[in-house]
Coordinates of C-alpha atoms in Angstrom, one line a residue:
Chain B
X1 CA 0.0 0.0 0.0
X2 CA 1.7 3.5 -1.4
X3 CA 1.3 6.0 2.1
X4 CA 1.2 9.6 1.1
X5 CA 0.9 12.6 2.9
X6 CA -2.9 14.8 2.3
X7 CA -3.3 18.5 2.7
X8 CA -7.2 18.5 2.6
X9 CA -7.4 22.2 2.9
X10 CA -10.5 23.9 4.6
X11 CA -13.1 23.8 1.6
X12 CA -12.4 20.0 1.7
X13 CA -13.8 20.0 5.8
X14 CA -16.8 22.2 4.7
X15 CA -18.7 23.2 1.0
X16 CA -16.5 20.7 -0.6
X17 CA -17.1 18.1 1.9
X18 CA -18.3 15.9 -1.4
X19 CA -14.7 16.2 -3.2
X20 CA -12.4 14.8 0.1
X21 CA -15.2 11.8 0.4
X22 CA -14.9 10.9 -2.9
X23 CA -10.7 11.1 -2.9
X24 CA -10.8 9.5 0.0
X25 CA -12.9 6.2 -1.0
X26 CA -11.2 6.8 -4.6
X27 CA -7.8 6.3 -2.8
X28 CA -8.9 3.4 -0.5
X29 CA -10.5 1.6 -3.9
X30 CA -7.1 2.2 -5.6
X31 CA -5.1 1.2 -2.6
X32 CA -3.6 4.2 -1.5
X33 CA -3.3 5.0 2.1
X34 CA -3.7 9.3 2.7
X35 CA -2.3 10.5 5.7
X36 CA -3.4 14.3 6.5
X37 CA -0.3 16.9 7.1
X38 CA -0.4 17.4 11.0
X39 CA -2.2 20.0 12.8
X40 CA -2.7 21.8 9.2
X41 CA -3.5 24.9 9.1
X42 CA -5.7 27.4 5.9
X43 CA -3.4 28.3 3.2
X44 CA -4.7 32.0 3.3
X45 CA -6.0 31.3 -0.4
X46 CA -7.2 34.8 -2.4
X47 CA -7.1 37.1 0.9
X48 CA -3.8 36.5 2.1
X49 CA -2.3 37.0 -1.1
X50 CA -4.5 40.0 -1.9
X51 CA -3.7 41.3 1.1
X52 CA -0.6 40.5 2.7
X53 CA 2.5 38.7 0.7
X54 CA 4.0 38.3 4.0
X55 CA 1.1 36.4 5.5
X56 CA 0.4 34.6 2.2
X57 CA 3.6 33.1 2.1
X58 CA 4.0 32.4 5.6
X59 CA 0.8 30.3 5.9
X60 CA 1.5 27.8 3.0
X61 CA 4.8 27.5 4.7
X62 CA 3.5 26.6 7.5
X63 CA 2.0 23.3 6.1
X64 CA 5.0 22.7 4.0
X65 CA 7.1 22.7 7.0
X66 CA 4.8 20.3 8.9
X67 CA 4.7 17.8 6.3
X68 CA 9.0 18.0 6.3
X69 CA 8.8 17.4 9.9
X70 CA 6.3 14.5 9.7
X71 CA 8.6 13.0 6.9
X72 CA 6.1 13.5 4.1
X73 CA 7.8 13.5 0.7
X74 CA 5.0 13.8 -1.5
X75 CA 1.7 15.7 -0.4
X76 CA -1.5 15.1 -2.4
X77 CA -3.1 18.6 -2.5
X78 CA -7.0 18.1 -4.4
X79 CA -8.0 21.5 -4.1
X80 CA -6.5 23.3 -6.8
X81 CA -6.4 27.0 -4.8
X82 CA -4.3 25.7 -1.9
X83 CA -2.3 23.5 -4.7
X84 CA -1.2 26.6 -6.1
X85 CA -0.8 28.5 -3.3
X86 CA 1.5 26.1 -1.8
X87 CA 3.5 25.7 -5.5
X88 CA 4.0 29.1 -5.3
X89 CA 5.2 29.3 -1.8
X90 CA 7.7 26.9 -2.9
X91 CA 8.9 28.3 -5.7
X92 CA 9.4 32.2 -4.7
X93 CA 11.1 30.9 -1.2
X94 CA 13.3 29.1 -2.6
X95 CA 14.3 31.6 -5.6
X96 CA 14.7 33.8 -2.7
X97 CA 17.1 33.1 0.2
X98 CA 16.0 36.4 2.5
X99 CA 13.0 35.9 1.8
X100 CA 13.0 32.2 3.0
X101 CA 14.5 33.7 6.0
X102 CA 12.0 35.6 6.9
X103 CA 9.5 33.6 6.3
X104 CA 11.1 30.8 8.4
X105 CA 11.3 33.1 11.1
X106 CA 7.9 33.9 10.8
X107 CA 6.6 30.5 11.0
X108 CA 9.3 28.8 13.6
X109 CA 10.0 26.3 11.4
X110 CA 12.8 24.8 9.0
X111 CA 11.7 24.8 5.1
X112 CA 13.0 22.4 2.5
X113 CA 11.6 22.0 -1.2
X114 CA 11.9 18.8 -0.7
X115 CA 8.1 18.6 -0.4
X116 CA 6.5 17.2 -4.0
X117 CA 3.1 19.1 -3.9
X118 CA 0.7 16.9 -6.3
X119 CA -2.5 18.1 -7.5
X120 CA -5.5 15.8 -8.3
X121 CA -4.9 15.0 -11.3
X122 CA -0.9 14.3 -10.8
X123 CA -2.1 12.5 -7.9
X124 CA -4.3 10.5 -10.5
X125 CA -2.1 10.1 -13.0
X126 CA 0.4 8.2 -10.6
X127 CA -1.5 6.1 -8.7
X128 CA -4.9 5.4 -9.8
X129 CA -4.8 5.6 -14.0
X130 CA -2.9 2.4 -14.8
X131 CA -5.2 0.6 -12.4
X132 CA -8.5 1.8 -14.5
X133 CA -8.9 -0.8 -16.8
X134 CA -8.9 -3.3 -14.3
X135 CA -11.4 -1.4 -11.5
X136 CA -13.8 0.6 -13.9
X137 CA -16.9 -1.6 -13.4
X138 CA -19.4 0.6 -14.7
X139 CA -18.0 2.7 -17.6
X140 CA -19.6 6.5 -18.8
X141 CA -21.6 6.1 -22.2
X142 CA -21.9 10.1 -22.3
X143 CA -19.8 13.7 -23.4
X144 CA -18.1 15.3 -20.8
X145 CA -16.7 19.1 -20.4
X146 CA -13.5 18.9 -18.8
X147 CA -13.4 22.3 -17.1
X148 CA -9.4 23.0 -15.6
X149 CA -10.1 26.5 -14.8
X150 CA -7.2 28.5 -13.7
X151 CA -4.9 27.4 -10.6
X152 CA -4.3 24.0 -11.7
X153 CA -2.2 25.2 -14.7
X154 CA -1.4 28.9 -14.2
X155 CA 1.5 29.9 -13.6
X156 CA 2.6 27.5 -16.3
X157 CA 6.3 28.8 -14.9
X158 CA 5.8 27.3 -11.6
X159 CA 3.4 24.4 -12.1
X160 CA 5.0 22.9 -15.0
X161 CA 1.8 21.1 -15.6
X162 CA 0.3 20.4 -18.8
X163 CA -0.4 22.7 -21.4
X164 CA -1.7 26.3 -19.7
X165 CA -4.8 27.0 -22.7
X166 CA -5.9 23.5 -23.7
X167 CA -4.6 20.8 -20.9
X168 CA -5.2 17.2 -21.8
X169 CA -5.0 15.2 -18.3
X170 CA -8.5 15.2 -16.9
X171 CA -9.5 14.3 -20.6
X172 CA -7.0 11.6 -20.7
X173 CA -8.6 10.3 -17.6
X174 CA -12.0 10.7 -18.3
X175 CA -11.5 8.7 -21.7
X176 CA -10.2 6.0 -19.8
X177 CA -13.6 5.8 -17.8
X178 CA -15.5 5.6 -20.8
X179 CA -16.5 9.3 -21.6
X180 CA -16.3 11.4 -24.1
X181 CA -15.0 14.4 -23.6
X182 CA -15.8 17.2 -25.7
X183 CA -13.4 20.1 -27.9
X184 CA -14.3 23.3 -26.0
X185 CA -12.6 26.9 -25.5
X186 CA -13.5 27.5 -22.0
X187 CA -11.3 24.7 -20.5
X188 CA -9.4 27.3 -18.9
X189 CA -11.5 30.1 -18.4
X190 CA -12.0 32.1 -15.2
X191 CA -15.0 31.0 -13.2
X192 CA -14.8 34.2 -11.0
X193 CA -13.3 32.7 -7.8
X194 CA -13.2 34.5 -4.7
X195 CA -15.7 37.3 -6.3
X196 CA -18.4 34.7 -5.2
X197 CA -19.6 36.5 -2.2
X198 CA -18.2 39.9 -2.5
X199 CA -19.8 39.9 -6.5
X200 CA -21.5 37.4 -6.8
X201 CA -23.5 38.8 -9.6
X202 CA -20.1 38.5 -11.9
X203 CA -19.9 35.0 -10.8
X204 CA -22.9 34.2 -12.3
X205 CA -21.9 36.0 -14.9
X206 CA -18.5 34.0 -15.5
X207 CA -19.5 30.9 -14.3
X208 CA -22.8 31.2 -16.7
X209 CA -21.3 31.6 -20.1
X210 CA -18.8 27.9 -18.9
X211 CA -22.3 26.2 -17.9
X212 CA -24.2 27.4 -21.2
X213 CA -21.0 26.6 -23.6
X214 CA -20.7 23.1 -22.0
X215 CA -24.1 22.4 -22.4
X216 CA -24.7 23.5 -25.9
X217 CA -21.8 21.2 -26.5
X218 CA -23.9 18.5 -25.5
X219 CA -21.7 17.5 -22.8
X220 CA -24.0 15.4 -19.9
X221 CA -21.1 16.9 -17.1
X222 CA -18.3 19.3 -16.3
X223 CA -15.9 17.4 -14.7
X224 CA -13.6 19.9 -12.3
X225 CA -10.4 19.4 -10.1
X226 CA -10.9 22.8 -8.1
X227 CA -13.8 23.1 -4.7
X228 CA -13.9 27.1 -6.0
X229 CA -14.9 26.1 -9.3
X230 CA -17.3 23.7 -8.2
X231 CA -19.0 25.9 -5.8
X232 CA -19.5 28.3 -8.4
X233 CA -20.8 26.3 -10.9
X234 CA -22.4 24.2 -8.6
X235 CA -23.6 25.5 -5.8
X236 CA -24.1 29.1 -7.2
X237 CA -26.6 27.4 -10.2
X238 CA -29.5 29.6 -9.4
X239 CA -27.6 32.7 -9.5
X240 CA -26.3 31.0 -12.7
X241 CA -29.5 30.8 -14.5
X242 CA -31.2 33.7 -13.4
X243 CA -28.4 35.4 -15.4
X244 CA -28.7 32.9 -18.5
X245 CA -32.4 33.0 -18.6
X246 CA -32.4 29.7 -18.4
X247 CA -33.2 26.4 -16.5
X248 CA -30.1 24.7 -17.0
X249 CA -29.3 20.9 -15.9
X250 CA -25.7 19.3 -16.3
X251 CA -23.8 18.7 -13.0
X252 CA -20.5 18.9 -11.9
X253 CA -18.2 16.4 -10.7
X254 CA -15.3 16.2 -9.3
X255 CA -12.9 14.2 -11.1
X256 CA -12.7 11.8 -7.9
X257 CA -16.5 11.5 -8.4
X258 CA -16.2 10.2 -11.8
X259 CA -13.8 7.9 -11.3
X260 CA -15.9 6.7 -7.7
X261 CA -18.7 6.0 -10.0
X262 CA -17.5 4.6 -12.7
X263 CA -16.0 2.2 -10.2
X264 CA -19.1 0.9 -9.0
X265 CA -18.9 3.3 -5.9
X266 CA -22.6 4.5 -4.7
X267 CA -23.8 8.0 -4.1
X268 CA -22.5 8.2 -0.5
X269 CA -19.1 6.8 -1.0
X270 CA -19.1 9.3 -4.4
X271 CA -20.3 11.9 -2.2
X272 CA -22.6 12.7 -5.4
X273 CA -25.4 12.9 -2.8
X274 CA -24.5 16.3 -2.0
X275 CA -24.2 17.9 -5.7
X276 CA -26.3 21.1 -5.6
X277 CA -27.5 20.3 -9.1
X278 CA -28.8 16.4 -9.5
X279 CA -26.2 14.3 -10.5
X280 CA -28.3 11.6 -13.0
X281 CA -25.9 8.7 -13.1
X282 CA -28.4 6.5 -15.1
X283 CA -28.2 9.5 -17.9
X284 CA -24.2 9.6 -17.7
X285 CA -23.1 6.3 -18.0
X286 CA -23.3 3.4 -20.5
X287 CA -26.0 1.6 -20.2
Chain T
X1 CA -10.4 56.6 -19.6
X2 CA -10.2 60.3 -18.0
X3 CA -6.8 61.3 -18.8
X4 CA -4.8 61.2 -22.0
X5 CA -2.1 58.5 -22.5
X6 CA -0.4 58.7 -26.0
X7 CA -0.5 55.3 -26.7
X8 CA 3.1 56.1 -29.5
X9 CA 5.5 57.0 -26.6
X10 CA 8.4 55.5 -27.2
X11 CA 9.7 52.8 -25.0
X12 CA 13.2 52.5 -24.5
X13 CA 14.6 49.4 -26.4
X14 CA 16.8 48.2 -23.7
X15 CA 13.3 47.7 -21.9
X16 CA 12.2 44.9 -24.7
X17 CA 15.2 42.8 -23.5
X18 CA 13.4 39.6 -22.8
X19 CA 15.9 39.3 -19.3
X20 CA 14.5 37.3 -16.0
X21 CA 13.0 40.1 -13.7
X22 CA 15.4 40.9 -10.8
X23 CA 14.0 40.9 -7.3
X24 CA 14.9 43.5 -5.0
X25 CA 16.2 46.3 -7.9
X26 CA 14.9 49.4 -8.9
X27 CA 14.4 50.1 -12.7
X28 CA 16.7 52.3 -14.5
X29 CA 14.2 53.6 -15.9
X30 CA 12.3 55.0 -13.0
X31 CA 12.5 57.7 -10.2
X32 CA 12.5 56.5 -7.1
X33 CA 9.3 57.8 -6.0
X34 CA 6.7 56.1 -8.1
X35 CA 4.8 53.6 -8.0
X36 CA 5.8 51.7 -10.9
X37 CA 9.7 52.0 -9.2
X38 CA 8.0 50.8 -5.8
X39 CA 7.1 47.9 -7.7
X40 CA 10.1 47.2 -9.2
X41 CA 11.8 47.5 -5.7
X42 CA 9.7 45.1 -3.9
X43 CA 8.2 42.7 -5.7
X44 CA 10.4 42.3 -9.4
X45 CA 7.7 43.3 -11.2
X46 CA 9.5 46.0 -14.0
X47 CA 6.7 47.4 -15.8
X48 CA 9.0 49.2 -18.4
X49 CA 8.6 46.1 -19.9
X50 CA 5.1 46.2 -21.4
X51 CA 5.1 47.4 -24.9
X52 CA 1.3 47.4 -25.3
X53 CA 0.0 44.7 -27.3
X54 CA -3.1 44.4 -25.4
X55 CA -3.1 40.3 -25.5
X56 CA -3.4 41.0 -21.5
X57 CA -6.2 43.1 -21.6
X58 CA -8.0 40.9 -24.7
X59 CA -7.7 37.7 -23.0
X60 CA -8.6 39.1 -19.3
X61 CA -12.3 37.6 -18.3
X62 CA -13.2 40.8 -15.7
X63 CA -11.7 43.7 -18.5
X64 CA -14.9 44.6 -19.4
X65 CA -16.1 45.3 -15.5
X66 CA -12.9 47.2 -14.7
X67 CA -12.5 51.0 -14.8
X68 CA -8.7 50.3 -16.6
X69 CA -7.7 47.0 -18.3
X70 CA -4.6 45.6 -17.4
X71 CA -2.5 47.0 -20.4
X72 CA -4.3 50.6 -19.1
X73 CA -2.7 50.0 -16.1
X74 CA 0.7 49.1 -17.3
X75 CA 1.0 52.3 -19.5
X76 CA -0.3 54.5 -16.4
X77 CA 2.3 53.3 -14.5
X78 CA 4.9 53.9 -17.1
X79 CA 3.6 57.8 -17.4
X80 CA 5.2 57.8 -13.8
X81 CA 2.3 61.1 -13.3
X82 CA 1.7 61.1 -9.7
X83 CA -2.1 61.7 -10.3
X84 CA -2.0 58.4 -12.5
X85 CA -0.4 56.2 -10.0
X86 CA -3.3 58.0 -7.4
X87 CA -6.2 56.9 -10.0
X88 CA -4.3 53.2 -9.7
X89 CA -4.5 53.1 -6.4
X90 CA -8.5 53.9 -6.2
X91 CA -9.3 51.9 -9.0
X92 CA -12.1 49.5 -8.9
X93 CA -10.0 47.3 -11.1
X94 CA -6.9 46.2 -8.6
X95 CA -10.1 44.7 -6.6
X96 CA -11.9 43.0 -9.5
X97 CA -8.6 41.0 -10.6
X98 CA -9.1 37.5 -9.8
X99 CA -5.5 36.3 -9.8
X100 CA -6.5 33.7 -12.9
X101 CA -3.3 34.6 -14.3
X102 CA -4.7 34.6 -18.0
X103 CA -2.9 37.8 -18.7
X104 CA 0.7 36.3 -17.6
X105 CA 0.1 33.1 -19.3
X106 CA -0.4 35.1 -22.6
X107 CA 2.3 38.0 -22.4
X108 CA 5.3 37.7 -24.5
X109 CA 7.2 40.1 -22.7
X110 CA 6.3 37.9 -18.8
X111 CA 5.3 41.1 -17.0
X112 CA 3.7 39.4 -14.2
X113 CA 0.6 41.5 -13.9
X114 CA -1.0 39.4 -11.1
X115 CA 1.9 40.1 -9.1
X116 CA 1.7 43.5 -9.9
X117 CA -2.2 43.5 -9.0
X118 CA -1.1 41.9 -5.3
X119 CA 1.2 44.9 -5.1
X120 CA -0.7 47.7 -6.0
X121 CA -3.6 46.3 -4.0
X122 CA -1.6 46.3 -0.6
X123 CA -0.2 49.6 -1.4
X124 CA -3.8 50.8 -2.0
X125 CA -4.6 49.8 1.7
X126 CA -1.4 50.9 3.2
X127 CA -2.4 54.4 1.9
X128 CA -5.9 54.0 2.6
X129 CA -6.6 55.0 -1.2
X130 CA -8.9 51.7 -1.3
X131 CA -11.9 52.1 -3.6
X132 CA -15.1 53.0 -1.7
X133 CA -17.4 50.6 -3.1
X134 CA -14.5 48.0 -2.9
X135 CA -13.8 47.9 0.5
X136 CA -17.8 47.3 1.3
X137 CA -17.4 44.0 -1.0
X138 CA -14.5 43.0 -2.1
X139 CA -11.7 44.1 0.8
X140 CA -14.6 43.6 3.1
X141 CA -14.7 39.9 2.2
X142 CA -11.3 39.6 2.4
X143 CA -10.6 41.0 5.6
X144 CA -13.1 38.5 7.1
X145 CA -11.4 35.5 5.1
X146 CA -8.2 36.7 7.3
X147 CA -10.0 37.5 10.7
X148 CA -11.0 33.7 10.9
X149 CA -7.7 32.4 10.0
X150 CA -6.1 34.2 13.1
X151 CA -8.5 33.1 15.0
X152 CA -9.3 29.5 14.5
X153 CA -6.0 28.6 11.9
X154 CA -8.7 27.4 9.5
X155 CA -11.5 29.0 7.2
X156 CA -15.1 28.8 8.7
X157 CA -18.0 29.0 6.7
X158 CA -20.1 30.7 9.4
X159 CA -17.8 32.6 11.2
X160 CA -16.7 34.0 7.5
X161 CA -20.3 35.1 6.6
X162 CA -21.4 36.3 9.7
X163 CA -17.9 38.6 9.9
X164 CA -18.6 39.5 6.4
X165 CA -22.1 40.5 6.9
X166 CA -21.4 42.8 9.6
X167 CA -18.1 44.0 7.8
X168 CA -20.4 44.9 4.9
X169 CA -23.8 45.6 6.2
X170 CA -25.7 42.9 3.4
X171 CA -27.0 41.4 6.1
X172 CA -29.7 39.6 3.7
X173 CA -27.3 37.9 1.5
X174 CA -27.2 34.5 0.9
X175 CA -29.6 33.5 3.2
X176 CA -31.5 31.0 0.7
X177 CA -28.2 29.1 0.0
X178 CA -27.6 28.3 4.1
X179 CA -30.2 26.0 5.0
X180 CA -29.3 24.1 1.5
X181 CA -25.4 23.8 2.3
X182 CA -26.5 23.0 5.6
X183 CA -29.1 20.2 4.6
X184 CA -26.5 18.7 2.2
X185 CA -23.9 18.5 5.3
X186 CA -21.8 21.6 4.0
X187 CA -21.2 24.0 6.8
X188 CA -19.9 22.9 10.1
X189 CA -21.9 24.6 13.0
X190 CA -18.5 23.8 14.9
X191 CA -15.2 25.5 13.9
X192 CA -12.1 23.0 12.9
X193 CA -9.0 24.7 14.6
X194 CA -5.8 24.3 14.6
X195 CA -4.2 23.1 18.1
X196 CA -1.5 25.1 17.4
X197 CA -3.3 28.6 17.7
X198 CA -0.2 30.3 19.3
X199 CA 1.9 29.6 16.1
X200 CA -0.9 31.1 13.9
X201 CA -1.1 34.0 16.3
X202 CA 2.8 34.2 15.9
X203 CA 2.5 33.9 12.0
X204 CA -0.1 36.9 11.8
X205 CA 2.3 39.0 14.1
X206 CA 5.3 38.5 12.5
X207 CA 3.7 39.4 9.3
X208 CA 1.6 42.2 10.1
X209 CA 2.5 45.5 7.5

């Protein structure tokens, strides 16, 4: 059994609560054993960084330097905010001695960049994909929108993952579980973000035109790797169609959720229970 | 846009030399006093850089909500005009960025703009220049997002909303969406905190501006 260290990240303990059940029973399916970075604290996400530099590296450092002491070499970070939050960290620290100093001091703690931060879908690619011929039980008969947005690939400079306009991962993955997914130029498109509450009106404004263009594509799903893209297309749906005019249907998944599912896993283990919009597994997959 | 910018000023060609930006130097090509040398200083960004060919401001998802698009904001800060680098730092547009990082991922010349945004939002609140209707939303939501961390370590979806509520004074917002989130076992009536609240506590005071 591969043991690898897990920075859940707060959206994962609360809105999100769907995307850590679903990496969770994805990893115990798969045979991976996720062990969460000790006494981990909020990576300080839009604010921080809006607000503080200081603050907004120190935090991420924070849980980089407890997963070094616990002897973690190889995080597993699902939401894509704190992902890139704590890629960042990394990188400008250690571009910048005095600056590592300083945040060190700040925090208490010795850093290293010995730390591999792994997104979702790296975290897929590794451990789960060459297993998905073997485990995908029920396969998806239908088009799917892969939908990156922008923290899992921006700044291409520090992330070094996939391509930053038209990334082919999540639909690499997603063909291996049957589905189809669709050609469309909003893969990496802005969903609005943190605007959710302070604007939420542009949110729905964003985050409308992604849900329209992936439905008019035909697609049956959006599959997502980010809990700040989910809850906006998600969660902010009626916000969503008041501005399209429109009644609109398809659901979003996590890409942990598509590959529960298409492994047999129900609606509680999937965490598909707690989808805002109806997640209609008898209309997704191949039947 | 209120003031004139000639958009044919000639950029010095020693700016267009596609070199990594330095941290920690000021621009030749600034005075020491302006923001566009501040930025240079403190965070690398040089925006001497920028030779305005508006892929920034094309690709930018929020360019047609802002007062100034991104490349606007580049060339202001290359005027070096004092009452530019004032309209910058009230600008509704250093709030309505959303760090998606569009405009670096296309710019041939790498002038990281969402850096620059960070800065020029921070340097906005240090002088108390924030946008008025921007601090009731945007910085208002923010500021919440940071008063739970110090206190609890971790972000709380109730603490957050009720701090933001009072912060901004929409007290009726989002009200449908809670007993939904709640139903579907998404908001915690019970804060998760860290155990080590004294190294937060240490964290925020160490990097307080």
């Amino acid at each position: 059994m591969n043991k690898l260290g897990f920075y859940p990240g707060c959206s994962l303990e609360g809105t999100s609560r769907e995307y850590a059940e679903s990496v969770l029973a994805t990893a115990e399916l798969f045979g991976v054993e996720l062990a969460q970075v000790p006494d981990w604290n909020c990576c300080g996400a839009t604010a921080a960084h809006n607000l503080n530099r200081a603050l907004s590296l120190a935090l991420p450092a924070r849980i980089l330097a407890k997963a070094l002491d616990a002897g973690m070499k190889e995080i597993v970070v699902p939401c894509a905010a704190c992902y890139n939050r704590l890629s960042v960290t990394q990188h400008e620290l250690f571009l910048d001695e005095k600056l590592r100093r300083e945040t060190e001091e700040a925090v208490g703690l010795p850093l290293s960049d010995k730390v591999e931060i792994l997104n979702v879908v790296q975290f897929v690619e590794r451990y789960i994909e060459g297993q998905l011929p073997e485990k995908v039980t029920q396969p998806f008969g239908s088009d799917v929108a892969c939908y990156y947005g922008c923290l899992l690939v921006r700044p291409h400079d520090v992330l070094q993952f996939d391509r930053q306009e038209d990334p082919q991962a999540m639909d690499r993955v997603m063909r291996l579980l049957g589905a189809n997914p669709i050609d469309w130029p909003f893969k990496t498109e802005c969903c609005g973000a943190s605007l959710s509450i302070g604007r939420t009106e542009l949110v729905a404004k964003l985050s409308g035109r992604i849900v329209r263009e992936a439905e008019e594509r035909g697609a049956g799903a959006i599959i997502v790797g980010c809990p700040m893209c989910h809850s906006n297309l998600d969660m902010r749906r009626p916000q969503i169609n008041k501005y399209l005019g429109a009644r609109s249907k398809i659901p979003t998944l996590y890409l942990t959720q598509a590959i529960a599912l298409a492994c047999g896993l129900d609606k509680k283990q999937s965490g598909t229970r707690r989808n805002f919009v109806k997640v209609d597994w008898n209309a997704l997959r191949n039947s | 846009m209120s003031r004139n910018i000639n958009p044919h000023a000639t950029v010095d060609p020693e700016c267009l030399t596609p070199a990594p930006e330095p941290h920690g130097r000021h621009s030749a090509h600034f005075s020491a006093s302006s923001l566009a040398s501040q930025a240079s200083a403190t965070v690398g960004v040089d925006s001497a850089r920028c030779y305005q060919c508006g892929k920034c401001s094309a690709g930018c998802p929020l360019a047609d909500e802002m007062d100034f698009t991104s490349s606007a904001v580049l060339r202001m800060l290359q005027t070096e005009d004092p009452a530019a680098d004032r309209e910058l730092l009230t600008s509704q547009t250093i709030w309505l960025c959303a760090s998606c990082e569009m405009c670096i991922s296309r710019c041939p010349m790498q002038v990281d703009i969402p850096k620059l945004m960070d800065f020029l939002r921070q340097r906005s609140l240090y002088e108390g220049l924030a946008n008025r209707d921007a601090r009731r939303n945007i910085v208002a939501f923010h500021r919440s997002f940071l008063d739970v961390i110090r206190l609890t370590g971790r972000s709380y979806e109730i603490g957050l909303v009720v701090d933001y509520k009072v912060r901004s004074g929409k007290l009726l917002q989002d009200l449908t969406v809670a007993p939904a989130m709640f139903l579907k076992g998404k908001l915690a009536l019970i804060p998760e905190m860290v155990r080590d609240r004294r190294g937060i506590k240490r964290i925020f005071k160490k990097t307080d501006e």
